[in-house]
PDB file of N, CA and C in Angstrom:
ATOM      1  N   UNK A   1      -5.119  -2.291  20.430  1.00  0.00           N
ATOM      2  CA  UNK A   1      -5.593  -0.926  20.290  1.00  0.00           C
ATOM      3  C   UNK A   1      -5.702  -0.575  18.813  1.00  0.00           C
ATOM      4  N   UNK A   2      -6.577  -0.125  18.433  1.00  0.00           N
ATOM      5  CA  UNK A   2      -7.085   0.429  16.809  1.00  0.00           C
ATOM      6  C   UNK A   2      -5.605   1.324  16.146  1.00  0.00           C
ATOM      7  N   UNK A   3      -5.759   1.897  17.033  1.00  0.00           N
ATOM      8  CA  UNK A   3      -4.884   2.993  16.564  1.00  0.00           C
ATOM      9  C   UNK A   3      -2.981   2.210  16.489  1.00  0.00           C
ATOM     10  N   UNK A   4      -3.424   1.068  16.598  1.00  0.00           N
ATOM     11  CA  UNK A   4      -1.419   0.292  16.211  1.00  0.00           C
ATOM     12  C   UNK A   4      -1.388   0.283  14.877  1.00  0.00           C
ATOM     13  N   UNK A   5      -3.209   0.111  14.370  1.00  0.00           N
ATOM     14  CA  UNK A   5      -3.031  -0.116  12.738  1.00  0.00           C
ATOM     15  C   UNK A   5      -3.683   0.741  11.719  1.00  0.00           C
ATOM     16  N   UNK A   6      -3.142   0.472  10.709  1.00  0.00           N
ATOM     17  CA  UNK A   6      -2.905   1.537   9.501  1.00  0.00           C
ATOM     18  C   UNK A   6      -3.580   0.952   8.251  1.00  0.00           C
ATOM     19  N   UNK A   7      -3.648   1.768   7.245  1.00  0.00           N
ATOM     20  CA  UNK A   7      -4.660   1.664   5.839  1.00  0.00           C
ATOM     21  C   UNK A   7      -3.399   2.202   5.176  1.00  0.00           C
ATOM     22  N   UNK A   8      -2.707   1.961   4.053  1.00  0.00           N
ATOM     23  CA  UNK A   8      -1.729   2.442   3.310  1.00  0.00           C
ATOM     24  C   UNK A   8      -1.802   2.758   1.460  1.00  0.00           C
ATOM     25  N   UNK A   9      -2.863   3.555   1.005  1.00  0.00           N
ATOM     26  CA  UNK A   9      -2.879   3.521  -0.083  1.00  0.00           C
ATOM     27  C   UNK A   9      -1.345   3.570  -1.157  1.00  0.00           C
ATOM     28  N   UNK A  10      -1.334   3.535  -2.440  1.00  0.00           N
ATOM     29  CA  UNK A  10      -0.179   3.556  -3.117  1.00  0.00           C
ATOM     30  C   UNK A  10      -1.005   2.920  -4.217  1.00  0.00           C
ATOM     31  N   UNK A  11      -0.634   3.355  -5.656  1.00  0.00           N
ATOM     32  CA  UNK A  11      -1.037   3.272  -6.934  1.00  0.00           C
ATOM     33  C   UNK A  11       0.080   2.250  -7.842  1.00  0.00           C
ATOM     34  N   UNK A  12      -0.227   1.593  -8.861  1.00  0.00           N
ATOM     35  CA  UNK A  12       0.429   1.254  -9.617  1.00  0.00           C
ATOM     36  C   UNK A  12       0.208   1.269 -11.132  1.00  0.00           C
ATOM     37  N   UNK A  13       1.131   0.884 -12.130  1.00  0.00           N
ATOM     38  CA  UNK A  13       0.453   1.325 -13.562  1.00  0.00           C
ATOM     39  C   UNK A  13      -0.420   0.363 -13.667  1.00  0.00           C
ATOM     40  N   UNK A  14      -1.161   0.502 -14.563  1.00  0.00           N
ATOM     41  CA  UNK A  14      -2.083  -0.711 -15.276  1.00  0.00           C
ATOM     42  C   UNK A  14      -0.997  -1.853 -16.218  1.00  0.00           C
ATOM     43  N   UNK A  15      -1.235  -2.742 -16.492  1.00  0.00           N
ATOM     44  CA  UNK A  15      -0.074  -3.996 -17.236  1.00  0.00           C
ATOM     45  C   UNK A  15       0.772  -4.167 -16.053  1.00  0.00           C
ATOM     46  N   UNK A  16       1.065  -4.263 -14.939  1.00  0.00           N
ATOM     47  CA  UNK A  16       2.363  -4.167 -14.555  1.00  0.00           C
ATOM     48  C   UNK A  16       1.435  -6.246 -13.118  1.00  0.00           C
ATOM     49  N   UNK A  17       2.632  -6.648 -12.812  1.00  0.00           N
ATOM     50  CA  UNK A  17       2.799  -7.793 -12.120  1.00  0.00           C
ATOM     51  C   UNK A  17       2.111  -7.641 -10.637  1.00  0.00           C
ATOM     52  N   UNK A  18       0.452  -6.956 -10.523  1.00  0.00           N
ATOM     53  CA  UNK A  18       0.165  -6.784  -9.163  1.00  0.00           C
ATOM     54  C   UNK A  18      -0.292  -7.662  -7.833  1.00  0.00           C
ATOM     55  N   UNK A  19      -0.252  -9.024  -8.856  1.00  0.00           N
ATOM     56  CA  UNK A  19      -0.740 -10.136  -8.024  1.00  0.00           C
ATOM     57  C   UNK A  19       1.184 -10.235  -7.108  1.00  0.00           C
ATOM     58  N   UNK A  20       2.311 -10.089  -7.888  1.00  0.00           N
ATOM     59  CA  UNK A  20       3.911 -10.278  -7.351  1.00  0.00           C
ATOM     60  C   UNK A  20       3.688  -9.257  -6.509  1.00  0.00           C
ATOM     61  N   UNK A  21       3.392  -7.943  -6.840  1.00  0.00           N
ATOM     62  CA  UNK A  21       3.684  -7.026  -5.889  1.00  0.00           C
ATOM     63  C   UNK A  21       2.804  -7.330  -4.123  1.00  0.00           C
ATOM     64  N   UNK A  22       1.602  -7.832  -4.625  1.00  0.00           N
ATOM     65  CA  UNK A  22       1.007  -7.645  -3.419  1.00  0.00           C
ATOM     66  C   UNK A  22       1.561  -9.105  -2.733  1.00  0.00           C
ATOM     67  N   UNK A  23       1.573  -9.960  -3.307  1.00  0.00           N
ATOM     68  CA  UNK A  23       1.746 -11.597  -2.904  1.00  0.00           C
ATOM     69  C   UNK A  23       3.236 -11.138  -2.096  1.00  0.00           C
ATOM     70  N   UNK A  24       4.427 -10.463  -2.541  1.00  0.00           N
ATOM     71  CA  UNK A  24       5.507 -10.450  -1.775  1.00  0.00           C
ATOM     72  C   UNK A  24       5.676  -9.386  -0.456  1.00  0.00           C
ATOM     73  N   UNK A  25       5.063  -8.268  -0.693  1.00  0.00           N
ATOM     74  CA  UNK A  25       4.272  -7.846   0.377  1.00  0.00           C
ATOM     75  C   UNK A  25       3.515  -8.770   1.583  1.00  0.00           C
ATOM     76  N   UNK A  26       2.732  -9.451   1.437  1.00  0.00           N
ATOM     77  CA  UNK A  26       2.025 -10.496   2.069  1.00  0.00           C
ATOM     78  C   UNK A  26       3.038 -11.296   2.561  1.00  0.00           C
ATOM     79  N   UNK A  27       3.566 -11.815   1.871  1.00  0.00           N
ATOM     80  CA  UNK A  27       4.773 -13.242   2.567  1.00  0.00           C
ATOM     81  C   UNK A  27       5.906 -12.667   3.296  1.00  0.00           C
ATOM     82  N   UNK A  28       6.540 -11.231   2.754  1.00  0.00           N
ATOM     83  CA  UNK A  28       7.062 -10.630   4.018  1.00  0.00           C
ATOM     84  C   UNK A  28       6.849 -10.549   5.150  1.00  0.00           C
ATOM     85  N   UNK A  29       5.575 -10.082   5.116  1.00  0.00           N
ATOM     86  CA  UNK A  29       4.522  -9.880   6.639  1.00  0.00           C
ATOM     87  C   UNK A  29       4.714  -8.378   6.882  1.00  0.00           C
ATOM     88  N   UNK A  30       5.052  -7.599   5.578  1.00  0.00           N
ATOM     89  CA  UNK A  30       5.245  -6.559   6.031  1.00  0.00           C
ATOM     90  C   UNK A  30       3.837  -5.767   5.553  1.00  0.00           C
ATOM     91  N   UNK A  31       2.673  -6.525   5.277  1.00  0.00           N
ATOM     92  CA  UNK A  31       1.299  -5.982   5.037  1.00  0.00           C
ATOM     93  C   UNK A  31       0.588  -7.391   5.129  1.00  0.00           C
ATOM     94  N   UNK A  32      -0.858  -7.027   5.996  1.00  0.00           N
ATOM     95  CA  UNK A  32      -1.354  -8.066   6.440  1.00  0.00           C
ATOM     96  C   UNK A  32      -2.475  -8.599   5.350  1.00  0.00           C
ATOM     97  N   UNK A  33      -2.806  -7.638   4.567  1.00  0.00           N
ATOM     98  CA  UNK A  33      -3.547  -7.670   3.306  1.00  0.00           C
ATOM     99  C   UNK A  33      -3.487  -7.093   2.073  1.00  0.00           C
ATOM    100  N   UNK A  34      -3.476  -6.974   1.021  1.00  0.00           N
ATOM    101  CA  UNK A  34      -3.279  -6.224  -0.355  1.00  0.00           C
ATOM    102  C   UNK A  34      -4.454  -6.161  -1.394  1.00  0.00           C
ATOM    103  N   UNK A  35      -5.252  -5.263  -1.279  1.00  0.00           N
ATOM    104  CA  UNK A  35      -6.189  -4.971  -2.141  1.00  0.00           C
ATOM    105  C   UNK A  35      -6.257  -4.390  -3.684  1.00  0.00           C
ATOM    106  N   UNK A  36      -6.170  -4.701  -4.710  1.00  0.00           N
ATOM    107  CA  UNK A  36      -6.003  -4.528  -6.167  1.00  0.00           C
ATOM    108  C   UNK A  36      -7.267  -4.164  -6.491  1.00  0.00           C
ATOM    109  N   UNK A  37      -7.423  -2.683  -6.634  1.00  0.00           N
ATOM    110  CA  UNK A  37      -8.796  -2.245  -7.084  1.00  0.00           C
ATOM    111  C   UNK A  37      -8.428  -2.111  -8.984  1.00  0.00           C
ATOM    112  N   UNK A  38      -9.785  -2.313  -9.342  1.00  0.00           N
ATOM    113  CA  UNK A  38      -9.808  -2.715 -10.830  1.00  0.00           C
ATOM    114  C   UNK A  38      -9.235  -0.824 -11.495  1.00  0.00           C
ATOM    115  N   UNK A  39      -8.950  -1.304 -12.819  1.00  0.00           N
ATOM    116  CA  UNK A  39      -8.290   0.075 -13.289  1.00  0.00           C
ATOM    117  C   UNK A  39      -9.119   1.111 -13.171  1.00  0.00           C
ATOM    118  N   UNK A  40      -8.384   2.201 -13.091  1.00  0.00           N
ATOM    119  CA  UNK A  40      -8.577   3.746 -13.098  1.00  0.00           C
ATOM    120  C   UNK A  40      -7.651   4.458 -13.565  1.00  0.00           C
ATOM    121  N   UNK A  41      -8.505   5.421 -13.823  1.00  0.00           N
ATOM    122  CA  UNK A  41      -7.543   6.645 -14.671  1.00  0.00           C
ATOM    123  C   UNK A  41      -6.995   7.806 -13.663  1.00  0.00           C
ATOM    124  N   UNK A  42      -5.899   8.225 -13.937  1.00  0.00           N
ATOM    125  CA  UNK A  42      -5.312   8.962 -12.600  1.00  0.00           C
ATOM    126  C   UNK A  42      -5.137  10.104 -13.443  1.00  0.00           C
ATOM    127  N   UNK A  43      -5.322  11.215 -12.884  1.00  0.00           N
ATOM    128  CA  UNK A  43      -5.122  13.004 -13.702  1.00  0.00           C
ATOM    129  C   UNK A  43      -4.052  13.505 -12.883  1.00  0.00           C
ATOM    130  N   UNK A  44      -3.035  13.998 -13.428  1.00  0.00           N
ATOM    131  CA  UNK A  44      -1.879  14.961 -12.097  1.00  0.00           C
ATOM    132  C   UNK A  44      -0.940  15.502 -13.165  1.00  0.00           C
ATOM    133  N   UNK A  45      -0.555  15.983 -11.962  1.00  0.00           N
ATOM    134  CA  UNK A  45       0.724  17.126 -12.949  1.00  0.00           C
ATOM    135  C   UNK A  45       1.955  16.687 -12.325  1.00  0.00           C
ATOM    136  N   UNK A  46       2.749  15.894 -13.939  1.00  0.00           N
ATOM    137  CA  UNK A  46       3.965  15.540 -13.591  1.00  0.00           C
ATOM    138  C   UNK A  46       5.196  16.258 -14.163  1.00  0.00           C
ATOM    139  N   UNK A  47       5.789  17.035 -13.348  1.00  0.00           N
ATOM    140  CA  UNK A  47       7.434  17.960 -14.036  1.00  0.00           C
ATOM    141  C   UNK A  47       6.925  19.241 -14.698  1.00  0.00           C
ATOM    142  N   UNK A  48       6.262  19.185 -16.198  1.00  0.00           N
ATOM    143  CA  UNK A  48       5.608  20.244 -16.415  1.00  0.00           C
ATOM    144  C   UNK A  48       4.306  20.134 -17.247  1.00  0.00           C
ATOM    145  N   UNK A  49       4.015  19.051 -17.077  1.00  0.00           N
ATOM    146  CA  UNK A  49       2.669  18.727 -18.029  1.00  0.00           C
ATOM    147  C   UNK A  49       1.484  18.119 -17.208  1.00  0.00           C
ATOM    148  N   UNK A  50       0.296  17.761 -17.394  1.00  0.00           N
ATOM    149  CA  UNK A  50      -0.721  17.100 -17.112  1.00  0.00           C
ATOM    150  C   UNK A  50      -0.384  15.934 -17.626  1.00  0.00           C
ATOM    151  N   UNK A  51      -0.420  14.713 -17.222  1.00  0.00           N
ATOM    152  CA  UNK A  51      -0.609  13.475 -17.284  1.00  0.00           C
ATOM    153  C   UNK A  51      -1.926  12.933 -17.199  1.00  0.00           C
ATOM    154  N   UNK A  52      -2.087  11.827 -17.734  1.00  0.00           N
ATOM    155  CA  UNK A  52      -3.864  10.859 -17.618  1.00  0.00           C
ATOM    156  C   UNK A  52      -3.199   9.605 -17.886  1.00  0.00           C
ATOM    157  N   UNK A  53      -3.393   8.537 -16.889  1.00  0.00           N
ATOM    158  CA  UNK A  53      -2.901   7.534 -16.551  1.00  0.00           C
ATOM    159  C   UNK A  53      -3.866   6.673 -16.427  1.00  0.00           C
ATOM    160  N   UNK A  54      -3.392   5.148 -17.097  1.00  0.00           N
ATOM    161  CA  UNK A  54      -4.561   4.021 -16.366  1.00  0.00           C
ATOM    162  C   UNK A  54      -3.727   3.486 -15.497  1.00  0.00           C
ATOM    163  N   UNK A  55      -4.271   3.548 -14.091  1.00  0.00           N
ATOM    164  CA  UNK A  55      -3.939   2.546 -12.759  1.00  0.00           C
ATOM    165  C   UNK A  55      -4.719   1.723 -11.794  1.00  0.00           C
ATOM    166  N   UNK A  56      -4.167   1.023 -10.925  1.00  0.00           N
ATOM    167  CA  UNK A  56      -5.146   0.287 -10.043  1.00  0.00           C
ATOM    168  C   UNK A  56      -4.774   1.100  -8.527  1.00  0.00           C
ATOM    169  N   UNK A  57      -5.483   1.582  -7.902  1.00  0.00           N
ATOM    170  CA  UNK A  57      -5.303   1.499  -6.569  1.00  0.00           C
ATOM    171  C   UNK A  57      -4.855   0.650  -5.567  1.00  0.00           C
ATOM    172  N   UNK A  58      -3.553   0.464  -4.894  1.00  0.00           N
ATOM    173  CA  UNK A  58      -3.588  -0.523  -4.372  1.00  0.00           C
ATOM    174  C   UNK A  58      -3.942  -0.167  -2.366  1.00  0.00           C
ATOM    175  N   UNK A  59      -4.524  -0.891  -1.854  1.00  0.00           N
ATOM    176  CA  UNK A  59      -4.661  -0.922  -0.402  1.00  0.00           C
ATOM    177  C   UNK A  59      -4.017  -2.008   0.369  1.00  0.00           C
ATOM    178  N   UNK A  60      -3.499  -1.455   0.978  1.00  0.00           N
ATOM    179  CA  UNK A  60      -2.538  -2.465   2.212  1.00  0.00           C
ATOM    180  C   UNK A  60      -3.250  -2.081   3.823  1.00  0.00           C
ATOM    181  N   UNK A  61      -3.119  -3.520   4.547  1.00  0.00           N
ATOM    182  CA  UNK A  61      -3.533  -3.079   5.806  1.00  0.00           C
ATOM    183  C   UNK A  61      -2.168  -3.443   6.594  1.00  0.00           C
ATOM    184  N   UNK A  62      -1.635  -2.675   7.168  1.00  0.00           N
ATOM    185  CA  UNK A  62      -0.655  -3.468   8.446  1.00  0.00           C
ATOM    186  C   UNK A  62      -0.652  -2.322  10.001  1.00  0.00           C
ATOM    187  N   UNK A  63       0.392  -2.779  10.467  1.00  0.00           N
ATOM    188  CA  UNK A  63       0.395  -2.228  11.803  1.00  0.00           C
ATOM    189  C   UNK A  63       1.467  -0.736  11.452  1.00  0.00           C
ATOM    190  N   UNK A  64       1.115  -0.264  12.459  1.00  0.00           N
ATOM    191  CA  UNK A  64       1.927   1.271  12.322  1.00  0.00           C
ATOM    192  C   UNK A  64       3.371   0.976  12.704  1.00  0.00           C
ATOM    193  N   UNK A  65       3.956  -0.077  13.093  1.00  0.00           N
ATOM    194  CA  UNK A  65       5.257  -0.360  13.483  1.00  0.00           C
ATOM    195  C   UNK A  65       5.542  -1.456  12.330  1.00  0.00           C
ATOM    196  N   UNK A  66       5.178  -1.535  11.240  1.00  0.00           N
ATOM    197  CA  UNK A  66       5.087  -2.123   9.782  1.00  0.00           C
ATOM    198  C   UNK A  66       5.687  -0.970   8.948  1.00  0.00           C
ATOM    199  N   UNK A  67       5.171   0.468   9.040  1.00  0.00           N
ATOM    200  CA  UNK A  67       4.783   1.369   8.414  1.00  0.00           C
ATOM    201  C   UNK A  67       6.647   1.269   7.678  1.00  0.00           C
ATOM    202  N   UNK A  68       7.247   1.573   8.265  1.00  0.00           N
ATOM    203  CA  UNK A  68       8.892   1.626   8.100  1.00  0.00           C
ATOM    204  C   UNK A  68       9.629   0.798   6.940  1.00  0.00           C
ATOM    205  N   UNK A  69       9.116  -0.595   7.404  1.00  0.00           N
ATOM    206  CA  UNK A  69       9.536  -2.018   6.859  1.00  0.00           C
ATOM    207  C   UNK A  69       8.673  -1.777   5.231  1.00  0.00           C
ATOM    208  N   UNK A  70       7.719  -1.540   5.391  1.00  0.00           N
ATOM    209  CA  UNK A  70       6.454  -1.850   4.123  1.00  0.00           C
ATOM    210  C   UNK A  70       7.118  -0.312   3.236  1.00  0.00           C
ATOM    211  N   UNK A  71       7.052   0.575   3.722  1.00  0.00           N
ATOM    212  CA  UNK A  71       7.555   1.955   2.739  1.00  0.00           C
ATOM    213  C   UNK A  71       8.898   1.633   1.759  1.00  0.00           C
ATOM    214  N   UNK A  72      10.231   0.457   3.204  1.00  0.00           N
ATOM    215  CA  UNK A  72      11.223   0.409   2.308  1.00  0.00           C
ATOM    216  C   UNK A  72      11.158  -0.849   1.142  1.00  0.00           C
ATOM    217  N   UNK A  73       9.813  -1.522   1.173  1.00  0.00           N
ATOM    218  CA  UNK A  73      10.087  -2.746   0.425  1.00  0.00           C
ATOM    219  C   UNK A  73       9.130  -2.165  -1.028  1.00  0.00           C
ATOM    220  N   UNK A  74       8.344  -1.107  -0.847  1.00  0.00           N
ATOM    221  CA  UNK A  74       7.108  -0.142  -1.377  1.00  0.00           C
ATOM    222  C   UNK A  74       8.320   0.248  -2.429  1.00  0.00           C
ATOM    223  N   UNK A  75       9.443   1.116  -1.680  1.00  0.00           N
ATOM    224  CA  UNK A  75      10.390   1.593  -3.079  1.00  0.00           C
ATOM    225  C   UNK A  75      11.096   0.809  -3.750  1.00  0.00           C
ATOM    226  N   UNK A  76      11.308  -0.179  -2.764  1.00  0.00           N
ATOM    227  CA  UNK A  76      12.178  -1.031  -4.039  1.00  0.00           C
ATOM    228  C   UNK A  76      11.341  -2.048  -5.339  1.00  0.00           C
ATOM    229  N   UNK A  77      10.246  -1.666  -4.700  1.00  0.00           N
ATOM    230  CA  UNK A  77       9.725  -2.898  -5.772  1.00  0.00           C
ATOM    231  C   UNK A  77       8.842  -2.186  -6.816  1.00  0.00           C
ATOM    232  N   UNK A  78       8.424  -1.109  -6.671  1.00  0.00           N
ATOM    233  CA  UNK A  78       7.365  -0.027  -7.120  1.00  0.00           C
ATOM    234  C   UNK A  78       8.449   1.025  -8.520  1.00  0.00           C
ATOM    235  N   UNK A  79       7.649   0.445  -9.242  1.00  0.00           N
ATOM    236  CA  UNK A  79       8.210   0.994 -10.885  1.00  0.00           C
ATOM    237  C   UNK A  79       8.238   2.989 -10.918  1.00  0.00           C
ATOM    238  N   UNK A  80       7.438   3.419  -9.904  1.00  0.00           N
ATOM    239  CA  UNK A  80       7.494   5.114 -10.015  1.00  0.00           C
ATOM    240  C   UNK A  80       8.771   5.560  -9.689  1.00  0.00           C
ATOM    241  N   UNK A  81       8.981   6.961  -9.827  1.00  0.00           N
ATOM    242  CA  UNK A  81      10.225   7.711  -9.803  1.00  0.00           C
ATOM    243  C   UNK A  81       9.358   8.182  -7.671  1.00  0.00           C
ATOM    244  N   UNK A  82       8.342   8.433  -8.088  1.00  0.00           N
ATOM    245  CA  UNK A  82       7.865   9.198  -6.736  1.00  0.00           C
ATOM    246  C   UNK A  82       6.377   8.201  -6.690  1.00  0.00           C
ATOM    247  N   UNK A  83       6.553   7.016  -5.923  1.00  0.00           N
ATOM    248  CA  UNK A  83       5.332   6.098  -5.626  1.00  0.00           C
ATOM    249  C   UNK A  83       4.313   6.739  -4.868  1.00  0.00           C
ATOM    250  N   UNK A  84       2.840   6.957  -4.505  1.00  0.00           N
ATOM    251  CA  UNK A  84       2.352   7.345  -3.747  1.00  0.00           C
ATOM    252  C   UNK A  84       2.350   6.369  -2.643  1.00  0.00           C
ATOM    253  N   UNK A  85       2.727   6.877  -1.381  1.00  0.00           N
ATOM    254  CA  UNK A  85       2.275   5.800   0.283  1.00  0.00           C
ATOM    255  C   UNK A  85       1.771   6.487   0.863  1.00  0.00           C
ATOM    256  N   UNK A  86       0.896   6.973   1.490  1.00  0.00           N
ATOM    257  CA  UNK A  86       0.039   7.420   2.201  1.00  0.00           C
ATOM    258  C   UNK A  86      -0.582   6.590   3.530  1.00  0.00           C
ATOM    259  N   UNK A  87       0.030   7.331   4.500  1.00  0.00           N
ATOM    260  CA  UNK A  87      -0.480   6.304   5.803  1.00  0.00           C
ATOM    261  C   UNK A  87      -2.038   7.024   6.523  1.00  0.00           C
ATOM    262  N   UNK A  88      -2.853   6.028   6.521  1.00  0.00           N
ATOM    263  CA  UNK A  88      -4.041   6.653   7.182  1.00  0.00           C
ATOM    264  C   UNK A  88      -4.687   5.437   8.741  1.00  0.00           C
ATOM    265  N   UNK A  89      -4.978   6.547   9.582  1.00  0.00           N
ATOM    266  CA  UNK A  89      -4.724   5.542  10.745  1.00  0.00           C
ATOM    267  C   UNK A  89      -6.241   4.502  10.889  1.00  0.00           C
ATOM    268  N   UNK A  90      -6.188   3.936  11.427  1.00  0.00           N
ATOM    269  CA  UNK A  90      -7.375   2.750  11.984  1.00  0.00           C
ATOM    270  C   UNK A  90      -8.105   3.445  12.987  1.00  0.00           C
ATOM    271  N   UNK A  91      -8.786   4.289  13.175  1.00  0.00           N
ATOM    272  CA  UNK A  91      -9.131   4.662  14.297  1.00  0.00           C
ATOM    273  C   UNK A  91      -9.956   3.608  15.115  1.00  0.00           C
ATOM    274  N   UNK A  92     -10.987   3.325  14.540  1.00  0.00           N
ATOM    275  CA  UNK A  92     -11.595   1.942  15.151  1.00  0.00           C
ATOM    276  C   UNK A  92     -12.076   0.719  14.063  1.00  0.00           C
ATOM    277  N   UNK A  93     -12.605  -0.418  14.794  1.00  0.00           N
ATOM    278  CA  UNK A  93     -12.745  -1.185  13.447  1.00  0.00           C
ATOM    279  C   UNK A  93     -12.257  -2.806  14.268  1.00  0.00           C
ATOM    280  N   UNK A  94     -12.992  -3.888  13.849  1.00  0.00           N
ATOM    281  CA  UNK A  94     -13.147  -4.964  14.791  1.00  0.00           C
ATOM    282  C   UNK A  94     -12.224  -5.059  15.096  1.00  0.00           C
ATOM    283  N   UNK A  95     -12.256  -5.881  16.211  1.00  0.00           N
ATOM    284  CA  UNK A  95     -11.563  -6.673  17.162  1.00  0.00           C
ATOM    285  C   UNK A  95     -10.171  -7.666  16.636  1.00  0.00           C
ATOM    286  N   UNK A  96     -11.490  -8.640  16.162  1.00  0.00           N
ATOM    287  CA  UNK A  96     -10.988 -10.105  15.734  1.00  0.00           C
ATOM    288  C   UNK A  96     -10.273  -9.508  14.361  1.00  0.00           C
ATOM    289  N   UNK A  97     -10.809  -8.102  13.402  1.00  0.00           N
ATOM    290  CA  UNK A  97      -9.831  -8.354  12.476  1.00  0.00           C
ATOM    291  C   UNK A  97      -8.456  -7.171  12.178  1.00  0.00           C
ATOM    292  N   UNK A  98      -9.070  -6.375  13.141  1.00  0.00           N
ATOM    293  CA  UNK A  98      -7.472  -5.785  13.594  1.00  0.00           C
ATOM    294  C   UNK A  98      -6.141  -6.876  14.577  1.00  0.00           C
ATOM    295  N   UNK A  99      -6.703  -7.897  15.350  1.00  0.00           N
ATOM    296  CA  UNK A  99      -5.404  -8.724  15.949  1.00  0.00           C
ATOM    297  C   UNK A  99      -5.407  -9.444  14.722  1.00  0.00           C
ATOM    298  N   UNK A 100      -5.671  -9.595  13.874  1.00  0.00           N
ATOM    299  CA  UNK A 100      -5.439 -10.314  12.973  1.00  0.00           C
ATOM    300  C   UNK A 100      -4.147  -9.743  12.042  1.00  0.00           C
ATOM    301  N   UNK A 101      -4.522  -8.621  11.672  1.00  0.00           N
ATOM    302  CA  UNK A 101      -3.321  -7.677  11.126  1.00  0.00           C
ATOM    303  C   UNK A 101      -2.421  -8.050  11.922  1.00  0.00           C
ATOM    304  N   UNK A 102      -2.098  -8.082  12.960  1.00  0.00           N
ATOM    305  CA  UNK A 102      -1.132  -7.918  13.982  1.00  0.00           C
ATOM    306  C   UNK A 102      -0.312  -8.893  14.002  1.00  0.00           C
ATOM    307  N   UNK A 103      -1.332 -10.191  13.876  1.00  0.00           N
ATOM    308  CA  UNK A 103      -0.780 -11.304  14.322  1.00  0.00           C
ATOM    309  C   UNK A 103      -0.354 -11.735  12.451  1.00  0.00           C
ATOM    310  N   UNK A 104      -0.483 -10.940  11.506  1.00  0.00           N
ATOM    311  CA  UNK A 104      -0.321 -11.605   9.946  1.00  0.00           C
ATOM    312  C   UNK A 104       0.783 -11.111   9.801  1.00  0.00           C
ATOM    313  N   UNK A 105       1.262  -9.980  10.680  1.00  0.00           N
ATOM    314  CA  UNK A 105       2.148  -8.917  10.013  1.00  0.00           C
ATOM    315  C   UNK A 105       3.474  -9.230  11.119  1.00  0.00           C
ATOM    316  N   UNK A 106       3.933 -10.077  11.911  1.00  0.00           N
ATOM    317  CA  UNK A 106       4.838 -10.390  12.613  1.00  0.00           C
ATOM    318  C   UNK A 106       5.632 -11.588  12.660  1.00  0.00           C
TER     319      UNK A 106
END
């Protein structure tokens, strides 16, 4: 069913080890894929100032019964004080590569 699996955005700095972060993610099995989008600049308001940041977007695919496992391995390994995770659901979307998640992530 579509809806077991999940899209999990979360950011990281620019310079930082994202091939480790996503590669140990992956071999956990607690994300069935890890996407490293090329740098970007991030705008927000941190404590009491505006910030402008270079980062990469990162995308994870796993199952919604992942979601738990992947958040607690997300804080320990993730250099922020407050990491972004954001769970967004699968509503639909193939077959062959949603059991795939399923079957990467167990």
């Amino acid at each position: 069913m579509p809806d077991e699996y999940v899209v999990v955005l979360s950011t990281l700095p620019a310079g930082g080890d994202h091939a480790r972060f996503a590669r140990t993610l992956v071999d956990e099995r607690v994300a069935a894929c890890v996407n490293i989008l090329p740098a970007m600049t991030s705008v927000y308001r941190w404590k009491e100032g505006i910030e402008a940041e270079s980062e990469h977007q990162v995308v994870m695919k796993t199952t919604r019964a992942q979601v738990p496992a992947l958040w607690n391995r997300v804080r320990d390994l993730h250099p922020y004080e407050v990491p972004e995770f954001i769970v967004i659901p699968i509503i639909d979307g193939n077959d062959a590569y949603l059991r795939w998640i399923g079957e990467s992530t167990t």
